[in-house]
Amino acid sequence: MALLEVNNLDVRFALRGGDVRALRDVCFTLDRGERLGIVGESGAGKSVAAFSLLNLIAKPGYIAGGSIIFDGKELSGMKDRGLRRVRGNRISMIFQDPMMTLNPVLSIGEQMVESLKAHRRISTREARAIALHKLNQVQIPSPETRLDQYPHELSGGMRQRVIIAIALLLDPDIIIADEPTTALDVTIQAEIMDLLLELCDKHNVGLVLITHDLGVVSQVTQRMLVMYAGRVIEQGPTREIINGPQHPYTQGLINALPQMATPGSRLNQIPGSMPSLSNLPSGCAFHPRCGFVNDANGAPRKACLDKVPGFVDSGNCRVACHMVAELVNQQQRDSREEVL
Amino acid sequence: MTAAVSQHDPKASAATAGNREQDTAAPLMEIRHLHKRFSLSGDFLEQLKFKSGKLIREQEYVHAINGIDLDIRRGEALCVVGESGCGKSTVARTVMGLLAPSQGEIRYEGQRIDNLSTKELLPYRRRMQMIFQNPYASLNPRMTIQQTLEEPIRLHHPDWSKERVRDQVRDVMDSVGIDSDWGPRFGHEFSGGQRQRIAIARALAVDPEFIVADEPISALDVSIQAQVLNLMMEAQQQRNLTYLFITHDLAVVEHFGTRVAVMYLGMVCELAPTGTLFAKPRHPYTQALLSAIPRLEDDRPQHIRLQGEVPTPVNLPSGCVFHGRCPHANERCRKEVPTLIDVEDGARVACHGVEEGRL
């Protein structure tokens, strides 16, 4: 059984005009030591997905349905007391902005000791020793002095290293990293990603990496989910999706990257922009921007306009698209005829 | 002095603009020995310190730009790349006259523009426009799109009739793909991509020839980035624009740039045609930077790890600013500041190692 299993997760925000469905039918699994990428543009729901795993969604958001099973236990309905044993301890998080995550009025050491003592019965001296060890692991120069420094005395890259040290402090099973390198420069980003990978491998920690950067996902993760307007629209092994995306949105997203076009030529843009979650188009949420909405006869496919597409298995990937479903059915029919 | 002033007469510059096609060889914009320092020490009284029995005045500076020479050629897209704090945005703002240089000259079509008064600068301001990074901050929330777009036209063409201004606004909205019926709407009613289109429309409204774009697509989503980049490239072809494009995204540079200037700690360390730079980076910093781009390819290439971090621009390192992190630094690098030297394929590199043939 997978370490983490998310089934039909449904998250809503209760707003004055009625509920806004920020996530619907999100399903995925994560094995021990596996690295999963969640990709999407802003507003796709990738951060909500990550936050809801630990029930960290603030009001008016709430989990309206579905299950999150971690190590055999259901997390979605759990009380705060039970969740506290999981949060930071078994599943820890790394956020985007290291300056916002660290408490500016506590020294690095105090913050590390604090979270150790919250979960384990140990003395401050022991906690400091563990903290020092973890700072060493994330390759911070002169960790003894860093322990007594405050976050503002460190550079952005160093702060993110401290955050990673804190995330690893209690030897968690899963780290959820929400855009961990977006605020950093490319050379620092490469170093931090290397470090995170190395540590996850060494300690057999699962990683859920949330990012909008397809380059990072393709280099770091083994499997990936692509999200659009609150739904997962494609999931599967990272290499297969990057090399052969099937959903028109994933295709568009990858083809829109400047590195996919010859320098100086026009980029393959996706027309329009992501719809607002409170006002989703009918049927497939992507259909107004989709280049494949028309069928062979040139008329818009009725299913695309009316029916929310379900998942079909296509190769090793699962894709939520009527066009792909048609292709898969066609292939199955063809192969059956061949057998006959 | 009077002669110098009359050179900046709007009519005179319009005449030079007419000859534009003939003198393509001369650069549109020349930046010479540009320095920009920002004082950290506050006012005069705050600078006074009492040290070993004496009252002394101490001043500390952030050295944002430390001697840059750049030519921007007509019709090209010169990209300036570098990591945060390297001074690339300061270059953009100084070129536009939003900041006064501490030292050095900026010439536009051979005329010095960095020492002009606001009034004298006005005709140049029409010809050079700027696009900012964050379209949520660069549009006035209290103005409708119509007002936003009319404002620069009215300022630069006070003699135009209302109808002519309105026509111009409609034309420019059409050209960036914003429905011209949306004029009465406010900025907050638009998505990020649409707002950046409006910001581009505002820059194009006065028919400029030179556009400085400071990270124009960094705040946008991937699919929207492609739309805005396409729009900027279309505008360049249709209007024969010259771009100074500031970005940290090397993939965008590879696609968009004619030439690339790589900056590190307020200095240009490599300046080369885009193809050359990506095929054959010469400066150790450029090599490290290029190797760090996350790419879609199957194998994860080993990137070049740099030691340490970017030093603070308050106390610049001696010699080559990169020597502290450079794996190839020697004694000369620690003492002597390298200058840009020509290497093959039109590239220019500021590195003692390249000059000596070590690298």
XYZ file of C-alpha atoms in Angstrom:
699
model
C 0.000 0.000 0.000
C 1.156 3.474 -0.790
C 2.383 5.698 2.006
C 0.013 8.476 1.057
C -3.214 7.958 -0.796
C -5.487 10.804 -1.800
C -8.889 9.919 -3.175
C -11.485 12.242 -4.716
C -10.324 15.151 -2.624
C -12.830 17.972 -2.776
C -11.959 21.345 -1.250
C -14.326 24.288 -1.224
C -14.231 27.858 -0.071
C -17.482 29.070 1.415
C -17.879 32.556 -0.007
C -20.801 34.919 0.072
C -21.881 34.034 -3.450
C -21.850 30.304 -2.645
C -19.154 27.667 -2.470
C -16.194 27.939 -4.794
C -14.759 24.533 -5.602
C -11.013 24.986 -5.411
C -10.238 21.299 -5.829
C -12.345 18.497 -7.173
C -11.735 14.800 -7.754
C -8.049 14.989 -6.931
C -6.563 11.494 -6.675
C -2.947 10.517 -6.335
C -0.630 8.266 -4.378
C 2.875 8.636 -3.099
C 5.165 5.759 -2.199
C 7.925 5.873 0.362
C 10.922 7.704 -1.087
C 9.051 8.692 -4.227
C 9.223 12.181 -5.749
C 5.995 13.587 -7.127
C 5.646 16.905 -8.932
C 2.461 18.982 -9.019
C 2.502 21.449 -11.885
C 0.080 24.159 -12.866
C -0.315 27.857 -13.350
C -1.388 30.234 -10.607
C -4.942 29.503 -9.552
C -4.814 25.887 -10.701
C -5.140 24.678 -7.121
C -1.715 23.158 -6.631
C -0.994 24.962 -3.366
C -4.502 24.232 -2.056
C -3.846 20.566 -2.792
C -0.631 20.664 -0.780
C -2.128 22.590 2.120
C -5.185 20.358 2.338
C -2.986 17.286 2.840
C -2.241 18.537 6.340
C -5.609 20.243 6.699
C -3.893 23.604 6.703
C -6.563 25.379 4.695
C -7.761 28.448 6.509
C -11.395 29.386 6.761
C -13.530 29.875 4.686
C -11.879 26.881 3.034
C -12.865 23.376 4.074
C -12.457 19.806 2.914
C -15.866 18.869 1.578
C -15.157 15.289 0.656
C -12.691 12.617 -0.263
C -10.047 10.915 1.800
C -6.388 11.438 2.596
C -4.927 8.216 3.915
C -1.431 8.489 5.320
C 0.247 5.348 6.599
C -3.137 3.678 7.000
C -4.730 6.554 8.894
C -7.383 8.908 7.602
C -6.249 12.548 7.908
C -9.116 14.478 6.406
C -11.500 14.324 9.377
C -8.845 14.139 12.077
C -8.927 16.492 15.049
C -6.135 19.026 15.492
C -4.591 17.019 18.315
C -4.091 14.016 16.131
C -2.938 16.141 13.220
C -0.272 17.777 15.347
C 1.417 14.397 15.670
C 1.673 14.244 11.893
C 2.405 17.845 11.024
C 6.094 18.637 11.023
C 6.800 15.226 12.485
C 5.835 12.699 9.820
C 4.953 15.150 7.045
C 6.781 18.464 6.960
C 6.448 21.443 4.682
C 8.757 23.859 2.913
C 7.194 27.092 1.766
C 8.068 29.477 -0.995
C 9.352 32.500 0.850
C 11.997 31.652 3.470
C 11.697 35.093 5.063
C 8.003 34.572 5.738
C 8.485 31.076 7.135
C 11.141 31.857 9.704
C 10.218 33.802 12.791
C 12.228 37.034 12.645
C 12.451 37.500 16.421
C 13.765 34.027 17.275
C 17.258 32.837 16.511
C 17.688 29.896 14.144
C 18.610 27.664 17.087
C 15.570 28.614 19.141
C 13.248 27.846 16.246
C 14.824 24.467 15.670
C 14.856 23.514 19.346
C 11.247 24.648 19.656
C 9.940 22.248 17.060
C 12.065 19.381 18.362
C 10.766 19.854 21.893
C 7.201 20.098 20.656
C 7.394 16.563 19.337
C 9.950 14.797 21.496
C 10.783 14.689 25.156
C 14.380 15.791 25.041
C 16.549 18.338 26.758
C 17.475 21.617 25.128
C 21.062 20.467 24.956
C 20.126 17.313 23.041
C 17.838 19.300 20.774
C 20.624 21.729 19.973
C 22.910 18.849 19.109
C 20.326 17.483 16.655
C 19.813 20.961 15.204
C 23.541 21.341 14.698
C 23.711 17.968 12.994
C 20.906 18.915 10.602
C 22.504 22.262 9.770
C 25.655 20.342 8.926
C 23.669 18.075 6.648
C 22.345 21.023 4.619
C 25.933 22.221 4.207
C 25.674 25.513 6.023
C 29.136 26.890 6.726
C 30.002 27.369 10.429
C 26.681 26.012 11.773
C 27.591 26.721 15.437
C 27.489 30.476 14.861
C 24.386 30.192 12.647
C 22.419 28.650 15.505
C 22.586 31.917 17.402
C 21.955 34.142 14.394
C 18.620 35.591 13.362
C 16.987 35.009 9.976
C 17.784 38.504 8.697
C 21.502 37.821 9.089
C 21.356 35.055 6.485
C 21.096 35.326 2.708
C 18.087 33.965 0.807
C 19.860 30.740 -0.149
C 21.073 30.173 3.419
C 17.575 30.766 4.800
C 16.142 28.180 2.444
C 18.843 25.758 3.620
C 17.786 26.416 7.208
C 14.175 25.735 6.220
C 15.213 22.427 4.694
C 17.128 21.595 7.886
C 13.992 22.351 9.910
C 11.872 20.240 7.556
C 14.259 17.323 8.093
C 14.573 17.893 11.821
C 12.202 15.145 12.919
C 13.119 12.688 10.164
C 9.766 12.914 8.365
C 8.416 10.415 5.847
C 7.200 13.057 3.432
C 8.273 16.601 2.654
C 5.812 18.840 0.860
C 7.713 21.626 -0.877
C 5.576 24.465 -2.198
C 7.602 26.386 -4.803
C 10.748 26.023 -2.666
C 13.063 27.771 -5.121
C 10.825 30.295 -6.856
C 12.132 33.212 -4.804
C 15.765 32.260 -5.482
C 18.222 32.888 -8.293
C 18.982 30.163 -10.830
C 22.400 29.201 -9.505
C 21.091 29.064 -5.915
C 17.987 27.220 -7.121
C 20.146 24.522 -8.704
C 22.122 24.103 -5.486
C 19.037 23.929 -3.269
C 17.324 21.430 -5.580
C 20.458 19.261 -5.607
C 20.603 19.351 -1.838
C 16.928 18.511 -1.420
C 17.233 15.591 -3.829
C 20.340 14.249 -2.179
C 18.808 14.395 1.306
C 15.511 12.836 0.202
C 17.395 9.991 -1.434
C 19.661 9.458 1.545
C 16.876 9.350 4.121
C 14.289 7.728 1.846
C 11.917 10.666 2.251
C 9.002 11.136 -0.132
C 8.807 14.523 -1.814
C 5.761 16.356 -3.101
C 7.148 19.208 -5.157
C 4.768 21.978 -6.163
C 6.037 24.269 -8.874
C 5.144 26.091 -12.039
C 8.567 25.382 -13.516
C 8.423 22.439 -15.892
C 12.210 22.340 -16.079
C 12.524 21.740 -12.339
C 9.804 19.083 -12.347
C 11.354 17.249 -15.244
C 14.726 17.065 -13.538
C 13.645 16.296 -10.004
C 10.501 14.160 -9.976
C 9.619 10.641 -10.996
C 5.896 11.161 -11.431
C 3.893 14.315 -11.983
C 0.379 15.720 -11.891
C -0.722 18.551 -14.136
C -3.501 20.687 -12.690
C -5.887 23.057 -14.371
C -8.735 24.989 -12.753
C -8.844 22.841 -9.615
C -8.626 19.455 -11.320
C -5.846 17.061 -12.133
C -5.963 16.738 -15.904
C -3.004 14.470 -16.512
C -0.818 12.305 -14.343
C 1.874 9.757 -14.934
C 5.624 9.206 -15.080
C 7.365 12.566 -15.490
C 9.525 11.568 -18.437
C 6.568 10.233 -20.395
C 4.502 13.368 -19.827
C 7.345 15.728 -20.681
C 8.295 13.794 -23.818
C 4.783 12.932 -24.929
C 2.106 15.065 -23.290
C -1.391 13.877 -24.176
C -3.761 16.447 -22.713
C -4.014 19.505 -24.985
C -3.297 21.795 -22.018
C -0.109 19.936 -21.071
C 0.914 20.000 -24.719
C 0.246 23.718 -24.873
C 2.126 24.374 -21.647
C 5.229 22.513 -22.787
C 5.111 23.906 -26.313
C 4.781 27.457 -24.984
C 8.243 27.239 -23.405
C 10.775 29.378 -25.292
C 13.194 26.456 -25.462
C 10.686 24.503 -27.593
C 10.733 27.072 -30.403
C 13.520 28.117 -32.732
C 15.033 31.341 -31.422
C 13.334 34.417 -32.817
C 10.279 32.580 -34.103
C 6.773 32.915 -32.746
C 6.092 30.973 -29.573
C 3.209 28.513 -29.497
C 0.895 30.335 -27.170
C -2.277 29.016 -25.577
C -4.982 31.595 -26.300
C -6.932 33.153 -23.423
C -6.271 32.624 -19.725
C -7.288 30.299 -16.925
C -10.954 30.752 -15.957
C -11.871 31.921 -12.492
C -12.908 29.045 -10.221
C -16.158 30.774 -9.347
C -17.147 30.930 -12.999
C -15.960 27.769 -14.686
C -16.962 27.024 -18.264
C -19.385 24.121 -18.741
C -18.054 20.684 -19.573
C -14.277 20.491 -19.779
C -12.899 23.636 -18.105
C -10.225 23.894 -20.795
C -12.546 23.742 -23.813
C -12.654 27.505 -24.595
C -8.853 27.503 -24.982
C -8.485 24.037 -26.467
C -7.278 23.570 -30.045
C -8.747 20.066 -30.228
C -12.291 20.877 -29.164
C -13.531 20.157 -32.708
C -14.000 16.555 -33.812
C -13.157 15.082 -37.223
C -16.124 16.848 -38.826
C -14.953 20.268 -37.658
C -17.825 20.769 -35.224
C -17.176 21.169 -31.484
C -17.398 17.850 -29.693
C -20.596 17.845 -27.665
C -18.998 16.033 -24.748
C -16.321 18.744 -24.377
C -18.981 21.411 -23.976
C -21.359 19.459 -21.747
C -19.563 16.802 -19.769
C -16.676 17.057 -17.352
C -14.187 14.500 -18.672
C -13.303 11.535 -16.479
C -9.910 9.886 -16.386
C -8.884 7.416 -19.061
C -5.792 5.262 -18.855
C -3.570 5.853 -21.807
C -0.290 4.007 -21.619
C 1.182 4.661 -18.181
C -0.626 7.985 -17.875
C -4.105 8.962 -16.823
C -5.642 11.774 -18.803
C -8.915 13.653 -18.322
C -9.807 14.576 -21.894
C -12.626 13.550 -24.233
C -10.354 13.669 -27.257
C -7.811 11.331 -25.671
C -10.668 9.056 -24.560
C -11.876 8.850 -28.157
C -8.391 8.011 -29.373
C -7.958 5.334 -26.719
C -11.350 3.790 -27.578
C -10.448 3.840 -31.242
C -7.152 2.099 -30.547
C -8.844 -0.536 -28.409
C -11.435 -1.167 -31.139
C -8.694 -1.447 -33.750
C -6.664 -3.896 -31.720
C -9.791 -5.988 -31.011
C -10.570 -6.142 -34.718
C -7.008 -7.190 -35.386
C -7.343 -10.031 -32.910
C -10.609 -11.125 -34.517
C 26.135 76.376 -24.101
C 23.323 77.825 -26.203
C 24.420 75.651 -29.092
C 24.312 72.604 -26.892
C 20.794 73.428 -25.754
C 19.515 73.966 -29.271
C 20.729 70.491 -30.167
C 18.125 69.131 -27.841
C 15.410 71.058 -29.571
C 12.509 68.733 -30.360
C 12.551 69.782 -34.019
C 16.237 69.009 -34.337
C 15.758 65.546 -32.887
C 12.801 64.965 -35.209
C 15.136 65.755 -38.101
C 17.635 63.177 -36.850
C 14.805 60.699 -36.587
C 14.127 61.297 -40.279
C 17.667 60.267 -41.170
C 17.259 57.144 -39.127
C 17.508 54.656 -41.976
C 20.806 56.010 -43.261
C 22.974 55.792 -40.174
C 22.258 52.262 -39.033
C 25.902 51.797 -38.130
C 25.800 54.319 -35.293
C 24.358 52.848 -32.097
C 21.013 54.186 -30.938
C 22.090 54.340 -27.341
C 25.579 54.522 -25.923
C 26.356 53.910 -22.291
C 29.849 55.001 -21.292
C 31.670 54.233 -18.021
C 28.394 54.219 -16.167
C 28.556 54.135 -12.376
C 25.675 54.293 -9.945
C 26.070 54.432 -6.209
C 23.318 54.623 -3.646
C 24.174 56.218 -0.332
C 23.399 54.176 2.735
C 24.460 56.817 5.235
C 21.483 59.146 5.381
C 21.897 62.923 5.646
C 24.944 64.940 6.634
C 24.408 64.796 10.392
C 23.916 61.053 10.375
C 27.215 60.659 8.548
C 29.211 62.285 11.338
C 30.946 59.823 13.609
C 33.112 60.372 16.645
C 36.168 58.173 16.361
C 39.352 58.224 18.511
C 38.856 61.795 19.613
C 38.033 63.149 16.167
C 34.828 64.018 14.454
C 34.862 62.392 11.049
C 32.382 62.059 8.227
C 31.735 58.515 7.062
C 29.782 57.573 3.976
C 28.830 54.120 2.836
C 27.571 53.300 -0.612
C 25.889 50.447 -2.432
C 27.857 50.167 -5.640
C 25.042 49.100 -7.928
C 26.778 49.731 -11.258
C 30.544 49.853 -11.490
C 31.647 51.037 -14.892
C 29.507 49.711 -17.691
C 30.014 50.341 -21.402
C 27.224 49.201 -23.668
C 26.055 50.112 -27.148
C 22.489 49.418 -28.068
C 22.119 49.053 -31.810
C 19.074 50.119 -33.712
C 16.532 47.339 -34.202
C 18.130 44.833 -31.832
C 16.916 43.321 -28.597
C 19.764 43.646 -26.134
C 19.097 41.402 -23.159
C 20.701 42.070 -19.805
C 20.768 39.002 -17.572
C 22.065 38.395 -14.116
C 20.948 37.333 -10.686
C 19.175 39.541 -8.200
C 21.301 42.399 -6.965
C 23.600 42.466 -9.991
C 22.379 45.923 -11.010
C 20.407 45.030 -14.120
C 17.291 46.961 -13.104
C 19.450 49.914 -12.089
C 20.864 49.934 -15.617
C 17.331 50.058 -17.027
C 16.289 52.887 -14.744
C 19.446 54.892 -15.301
C 19.156 54.550 -19.072
C 15.579 55.805 -18.892
C 16.629 58.776 -16.801
C 14.640 57.627 -13.777
C 17.898 57.597 -11.824
C 20.791 59.992 -12.325
C 24.131 58.259 -12.938
C 26.855 58.908 -10.361
C 29.461 58.918 -13.103
C 29.556 58.312 -16.819
C 27.486 59.293 -19.809
C 24.400 58.094 -21.583
C 23.993 59.150 -25.187
C 20.957 58.798 -27.370
C 21.774 59.132 -31.058
C 25.007 60.806 -30.060
C 23.380 63.370 -27.737
C 24.098 63.255 -24.040
C 20.814 62.803 -22.230
C 21.869 62.064 -18.672
C 22.463 65.711 -17.761
C 19.332 67.211 -19.308
C 16.595 68.978 -17.405
C 13.158 67.416 -17.283
C 11.936 69.819 -19.941
C 14.851 69.149 -22.252
C 14.389 65.431 -21.775
C 10.723 65.443 -22.781
C 11.246 64.875 -26.549
C 13.502 61.923 -25.716
C 10.971 60.533 -23.293
C 8.507 60.237 -26.163
C 10.983 58.132 -28.072
C 11.996 55.901 -25.180
C 9.352 54.130 -23.121
C 9.429 51.618 -20.332
C 7.519 48.462 -19.413
C 7.706 47.376 -15.786
C 7.688 43.986 -14.165
C 4.510 43.993 -12.187
C 1.403 44.991 -14.126
C -0.552 44.981 -10.858
C 1.564 47.861 -9.596
C 2.350 49.756 -12.775
C -1.237 50.635 -13.690
C -2.958 53.323 -11.676
C -5.941 51.636 -9.990
C -7.988 54.836 -10.039
C -7.699 55.403 -13.767
C -9.675 53.684 -16.479
C -7.753 52.014 -19.282
C -8.818 54.839 -21.600
C -7.368 57.443 -19.213
C -4.212 55.395 -18.683
C -3.572 55.200 -22.395
C -4.576 58.789 -23.157
C -2.300 60.308 -20.541
C 1.049 59.809 -22.324
C -0.426 60.872 -25.667
C -1.811 64.102 -24.206
C 1.482 64.836 -22.463
C 3.601 64.381 -25.557
C 1.143 65.738 -28.126
C -0.680 68.591 -26.382
C -1.787 69.942 -29.760
C -3.704 66.821 -30.799
C -7.492 66.997 -30.969
C -9.649 64.793 -28.738
C -10.665 62.660 -31.698
C -7.094 62.097 -32.774
C -6.089 61.034 -29.243
C -9.049 58.669 -29.094
C -8.178 57.174 -32.481
C -4.608 56.635 -31.393
C -5.775 54.887 -28.220
C -8.093 52.647 -30.230
C -5.303 51.759 -32.657
C -2.868 50.893 -29.921
C -5.444 48.805 -28.031
C -6.186 46.867 -31.222
C -2.515 46.289 -31.833
C -1.963 44.635 -28.433
C -5.113 42.536 -28.612
C -7.211 44.401 -26.048
C -10.806 45.015 -27.105
C -11.122 48.772 -27.700
C -14.573 48.730 -26.057
C -12.891 47.972 -22.729
C -11.621 51.547 -22.379
C -13.986 52.524 -19.538
C -12.897 49.565 -17.415
C -10.382 49.737 -14.580
C -7.113 47.834 -14.247
C -8.356 45.470 -11.564
C -10.956 44.038 -13.940
C -8.244 42.453 -16.047
C -6.070 39.376 -15.626
C -2.298 39.645 -15.245
C -1.626 38.938 -18.909
C -4.185 41.505 -20.048
C -2.764 44.080 -17.670
C 0.703 43.558 -19.080
C -0.786 44.037 -22.564
C -2.236 47.332 -21.374
C 1.142 48.325 -19.945
C 2.708 47.526 -23.323
C -0.036 49.507 -25.059
C 0.773 52.486 -22.846
C 4.408 52.273 -23.865
C 3.483 51.992 -27.544
C 0.885 54.781 -27.419
C 3.365 57.531 -28.240
C 5.075 55.582 -31.070
C 8.445 55.171 -29.368
C 11.488 53.697 -31.080
C 13.262 52.391 -27.999
C 11.656 50.351 -25.236
C 13.209 49.358 -21.945
C 11.446 46.314 -20.530
C 12.346 45.438 -16.947
C 11.371 41.793 -16.342
C 8.118 42.239 -18.292
C 7.057 38.590 -18.107
C 8.461 37.418 -14.778
C 5.193 37.954 -12.923
C 3.155 36.019 -15.488
C 2.228 32.361 -15.926
C 3.979 30.201 -18.506
C 1.158 30.161 -21.060
C 0.677 33.918 -20.665
C 4.427 34.567 -20.922
C 4.345 33.127 -24.433
C 1.476 35.450 -25.389
C 3.252 38.551 -24.112
C 6.593 37.591 -25.673
C 4.870 37.039 -29.017
C 3.225 40.427 -28.709
C 6.555 42.101 -27.988
C 8.201 40.396 -30.955
C 5.315 41.386 -33.265
C 5.543 44.973 -32.109
C 9.276 44.921 -32.749
C 8.793 43.805 -36.336
C 5.899 46.125 -37.117
C 7.302 49.229 -35.496
C 11.014 48.648 -35.923
C 11.575 48.854 -32.182
C 14.805 48.544 -30.278
C 14.593 46.743 -26.944
C 16.657 46.784 -23.820
C 15.281 43.687 -22.166
C 16.105 43.025 -18.525
C 15.470 39.506 -17.304
C 16.791 36.683 -15.190
C 15.188 34.010 -17.367
C 17.844 32.633 -19.682
C 15.412 30.558 -21.740
C 13.609 33.763 -22.691
C 16.897 35.429 -23.562
C 17.884 32.574 -25.840
C 14.634 33.012 -27.712
C 14.229 36.750 -27.758
C 17.641 38.399 -27.615
C 19.857 39.592 -30.444
C 22.756 40.119 -28.071
C 23.162 39.320 -24.400
C 25.032 41.154 -21.677
C 25.678 39.042 -18.594
C 26.039 41.128 -15.443
C 27.616 40.266 -12.137
C 27.880 42.679 -9.229
C 27.444 45.810 -11.320
C 29.830 44.808 -14.098
C 29.296 43.300 -17.530
C 31.300 40.087 -17.560
C 30.322 38.872 -21.007
C 28.663 40.502 -23.994
C 27.940 38.353 -27.024
C 25.468 37.581 -29.791
C 22.842 35.250 -28.325
C 23.772 32.220 -30.413
C 27.449 32.548 -29.543
C 26.797 32.986 -25.843
C 24.631 29.890 -25.545
C 26.825 27.763 -27.799
C 30.104 28.826 -26.288
C 29.974 30.717 -23.001
C 33.470 31.951 -22.171
C 33.271 33.651 -18.780
C 33.268 31.207 -15.832
C 30.204 32.956 -14.379
C 28.270 32.655 -17.638
C 29.174 28.984 -17.769
C 27.887 28.429 -14.247
C 24.733 30.408 -14.954
C 23.930 28.481 -18.135
C 24.597 25.132 -16.504
C 22.105 25.950 -13.743
C 19.058 26.370 -16.018
C 16.634 23.529 -15.357
C 15.977 21.986 -18.774
C 13.473 19.477 -20.029
C 16.074 17.034 -21.355
C 16.274 13.529 -19.966
C 19.611 13.534 -18.215
C 20.239 15.916 -15.448
C 23.487 17.573 -16.451
C 25.956 18.241 -13.699
C 25.850 21.932 -13.094
C 28.891 23.935 -12.168
C 28.769 24.632 -8.459
C 29.981 28.028 -7.399
C 31.565 28.481 -4.017
C 29.957 30.884 -1.617
C 27.502 33.611 -2.464
C 27.384 36.919 -4.255
C 29.392 39.401 -2.143
C 27.655 42.526 -0.913
C 27.869 45.481 -3.295
C 28.718 47.705 -0.309
C 32.294 46.461 -0.092
C 33.271 45.377 -3.569
C 35.966 42.706 -3.848
C 39.280 43.890 -5.214
C 40.260 42.912 -8.729
C 37.736 40.852 -10.644
C 34.402 41.021 -8.772
C 33.896 37.309 -9.441
C 37.262 36.104 -8.138
C 35.951 34.943 -4.741
C 33.664 32.369 -6.348
C 35.641 31.586 -9.469
C 37.285 28.141 -9.630
C 39.989 29.520 -11.947
C 40.992 32.659 -10.036
C 44.675 33.428 -9.562
C 46.752 36.237 -8.074
C 46.132 38.598 -10.979
C 42.349 38.126 -10.701
C 42.515 39.179 -7.060
C 44.336 42.415 -7.874
C 43.497 43.659 -11.323
C 40.025 44.529 -12.611
C 39.498 42.826 -15.992
C 38.121 44.820 -18.923
C 36.015 43.543 -21.786
C 38.261 42.155 -24.522
C 37.213 40.926 -27.946
C 37.282 37.195 -28.486
C 36.107 35.287 -31.556
C 32.527 35.312 -32.938
C 31.859 38.891 -31.884
C 31.870 38.061 -28.177
C 33.473 40.258 -25.546
C 34.604 38.830 -22.227
C 35.989 40.464 -19.100
C 38.160 37.684 -17.701
C 41.908 37.449 -17.170
C 41.759 33.698 -17.662
C 40.226 34.015 -21.120
C 42.665 36.798 -22.001
C 45.674 34.704 -20.961
C 44.315 31.663 -22.764
C 44.004 29.660 -19.527
C 40.274 29.098 -20.061
